[in-house]
């Protein structure tokens, strides 16, 4: 789905994650996936379990309020409650049992508005809910990619 709808990232609680430095940036991957993503030769600076990553805060790529899109949150009773706009928005790392070591990095983006597992993770963790696609499948708001059909947003051949 669309990165603008992501409101958390999930890790596997009992998996070891490695921090490596690449061109002055620090990256975290499941250690078991480093070779597969082409970073197996990089020096591991630190290791940490997924359980220890849970609760770490990060700044989202897209703050929906900056692009004219509402942000709701799952509250008690699993109801969605409209949230007030915030300039400094943070999301969190959560643990989820569906995070796989079969492909990718061992870290999964979570977009509760899109997909059954993501929706359930949103309910269980009180996550934000950002629905930024209209009924015609076009991205709403004033994102640089607004108005485009969600399936046509990426260039051909770009996963």
Short mmCIF file of C-alpha atoms in Angstrom, two decimals:
data_model
loop_
_atom_site.label_atom_id
_atom_site.label_comp_id
_atom_site.label_asym_id
_atom_site.label_seq_id
_atom_site.Cartn_x
_atom_site.Cartn_y
_atom_site.Cartn_z
CA UNK A 1 0.00 0.00 0.00
CA UNK A 2 0.88 3.62 0.07
CA UNK A 3 3.56 4.93 2.50
CA UNK A 4 1.31 7.88 3.35
CA UNK A 5 -1.09 5.47 5.10
CA UNK A 6 1.59 3.78 7.22
CA UNK A 7 1.25 4.48 10.94
CA UNK A 8 3.68 1.96 12.49
CA UNK A 9 6.34 -0.58 11.63
CA UNK A 10 6.31 -4.12 12.98
CA UNK A 11 9.13 -6.43 13.97
CA UNK A 12 9.24 -10.05 15.12
CA UNK A 13 9.68 -10.01 18.90
CA UNK A 14 12.08 -12.96 19.15
CA UNK A 15 14.28 -12.18 16.15
CA UNK A 16 17.73 -10.60 16.34
CA UNK A 17 18.09 -7.32 14.46
CA UNK A 18 21.40 -5.84 13.36
CA UNK A 19 22.35 -2.16 13.14
CA UNK A 20 24.80 -1.35 10.37
CA UNK A 21 26.24 1.86 8.98
CA UNK A 22 25.91 2.51 5.25
CA UNK A 23 27.24 5.80 3.84
CA UNK A 24 26.79 7.63 7.14
CA UNK A 25 23.25 6.30 7.73
CA UNK A 26 22.32 3.74 10.37
CA UNK A 27 20.06 0.95 9.15
CA UNK A 28 18.34 -1.82 11.09
CA UNK A 29 17.48 -5.16 9.51
CA UNK A 30 16.69 -8.63 10.75
CA UNK A 31 20.17 -10.12 10.97
CA UNK A 32 18.93 -13.21 9.10
CA UNK A 33 17.96 -10.99 6.12
CA UNK A 34 21.20 -8.94 5.75
CA UNK A 35 22.68 -11.22 3.07
CA UNK A 36 19.45 -11.32 1.09
CA UNK A 37 19.17 -7.52 0.94
CA UNK A 38 22.83 -7.18 -0.09
CA UNK A 39 24.25 -5.89 3.20
CA UNK A 40 25.85 -9.05 4.54
CA UNK A 41 29.39 -7.68 4.19
CA UNK A 42 28.70 -4.55 6.28
CA UNK A 43 30.00 -4.45 9.85
CA UNK A 44 27.35 -4.93 12.51
CA UNK A 45 27.55 -2.04 14.99
CA UNK A 46 25.01 -3.45 17.43
CA UNK A 47 22.39 -6.18 17.74
CA UNK A 48 19.04 -5.97 19.48
CA UNK A 49 16.01 -8.20 19.70
CA UNK A 50 12.73 -7.22 18.13
CA UNK A 51 11.22 -7.12 21.61
CA UNK A 52 13.75 -4.43 22.57
CA UNK A 53 12.79 -2.36 19.50
CA UNK A 54 9.10 -2.29 20.46
CA UNK A 55 8.08 1.22 21.46
CA UNK A 56 10.91 2.99 19.64
CA UNK A 57 9.56 6.20 18.10
CA UNK A 58 10.20 7.46 14.59
CA UNK A 59 9.07 10.38 12.48
CA UNK A 60 6.76 9.29 9.64
CA UNK A 61 7.65 9.98 6.03
CA UNK A 62 4.32 11.75 5.60
CA UNK A 63 2.51 13.64 8.36
CA UNK A 64 -1.08 13.49 7.06
CA UNK A 65 -1.93 16.87 8.60
CA UNK A 66 0.67 18.57 6.39
CA UNK A 67 -1.17 17.18 3.36
CA UNK A 68 -4.76 17.95 4.35
CA UNK A 69 -5.69 14.40 5.42
CA UNK A 70 -7.39 13.49 8.69
CA UNK A 71 -5.79 11.17 11.21
CA UNK A 72 -7.89 8.96 13.42
CA UNK A 73 -6.83 6.56 16.19
CA UNK A 74 -8.18 3.30 17.52
CA UNK A 75 -9.39 3.91 21.08
CA UNK A 76 -11.07 1.74 23.73
CA UNK A 77 -13.78 -0.39 22.22
CA UNK A 78 -11.87 -0.24 18.91
CA UNK A 79 -13.67 2.91 17.86
CA UNK A 80 -11.91 5.41 15.61
CA UNK A 81 -11.52 8.88 17.09
CA UNK A 82 -10.48 11.93 15.07
CA UNK A 83 -7.10 13.29 16.27
CA UNK A 84 -6.11 16.93 16.41
CA UNK A 85 -3.45 18.05 13.92
CA UNK A 86 0.14 17.88 15.18
CA UNK A 87 3.24 19.36 13.57
CA UNK A 88 5.56 16.87 15.27
CA UNK A 89 4.01 13.47 14.77
CA UNK A 90 5.67 10.23 15.90
CA UNK A 91 4.78 6.62 15.23
CA UNK A 92 6.06 3.52 17.01
CA UNK A 93 7.59 0.11 16.44
CA UNK A 94 5.25 -2.74 17.39
CA UNK A 95 5.65 -6.52 17.51
CA UNK A 96 3.54 -8.72 15.23
CA UNK A 97 3.51 -12.46 14.72
CA UNK A 98 3.01 -12.13 10.95
CA UNK A 99 6.46 -10.56 10.37
CA UNK A 100 8.31 -13.06 8.19
CA UNK A 101 11.98 -13.83 7.66
CA UNK A 102 11.21 -15.29 4.22
CA UNK A 103 11.63 -12.02 2.31
CA UNK A 104 12.20 -8.30 2.81
CA UNK A 105 14.07 -6.84 5.77
CA UNK A 106 12.23 -8.40 8.71
CA UNK A 107 10.47 -5.08 9.31
CA UNK A 108 6.94 -4.57 7.96
CA UNK A 109 5.12 -1.27 7.46
CA UNK A 110 1.66 -1.15 8.99
CA UNK A 111 -1.19 0.74 7.32
CA UNK A 112 -4.34 -0.01 9.37
CA UNK A 113 -6.66 1.45 6.74
CA UNK A 114 -5.45 -1.16 4.24
CA UNK A 115 -5.40 -4.87 4.94
CA UNK A 116 -6.80 -7.27 7.51
CA UNK A 117 -3.56 -7.92 9.45
CA UNK A 118 -2.75 -4.20 9.53
CA UNK A 119 -6.27 -3.32 10.70
CA UNK A 120 -6.09 -5.88 13.51
CA UNK A 121 -2.62 -4.63 14.53
CA UNK A 122 -4.08 -1.11 14.60
CA UNK A 123 -6.86 -2.19 16.93
CA UNK A 124 -4.56 -4.21 19.21
CA UNK A 125 -1.97 -1.42 19.50
CA UNK A 126 -4.16 1.71 19.44
CA UNK A 127 -2.52 2.90 16.21
CA UNK A 128 -3.37 5.85 14.06
CA UNK A 129 -5.65 5.24 11.08
CA UNK A 130 -4.98 7.30 7.95
CA UNK A 131 -7.32 6.70 5.03
CA UNK A 132 -5.92 8.64 2.10
CA UNK A 133 -7.53 6.92 -0.88
CA UNK A 134 -11.02 7.73 -2.18
CA UNK A 135 -13.63 5.26 -3.44
CA UNK A 136 -12.27 5.59 -6.99
CA UNK A 137 -8.83 4.43 -5.80
CA UNK A 138 -7.24 7.88 -6.12
CA UNK A 139 -4.99 9.44 -3.49
CA UNK A 140 -6.63 12.37 -1.71
CA UNK A 141 -5.09 15.37 0.02
CA UNK A 142 -2.33 17.58 -1.35
CA UNK A 143 0.49 15.04 -1.49
CA UNK A 144 2.78 15.42 -4.53
CA UNK A 145 1.16 12.23 -5.86
CA UNK A 146 -2.46 13.21 -5.01
CA UNK A 147 -5.08 12.48 -7.64
CA UNK A 148 -3.23 9.48 -9.03
CA UNK A 149 -4.77 6.05 -9.09
CA UNK A 150 -3.08 4.07 -6.30
CA UNK A 151 -2.01 1.23 -8.60
CA UNK A 152 -0.40 3.66 -11.11
CA UNK A 153 1.64 5.76 -8.64
CA UNK A 154 4.93 3.91 -9.13
CA UNK A 155 6.93 3.87 -12.35
CA UNK A 156 6.81 0.67 -14.37
CA UNK A 157 9.07 -2.01 -12.94
CA UNK A 158 9.35 -0.40 -9.49
CA UNK A 159 8.05 -3.18 -7.18
#
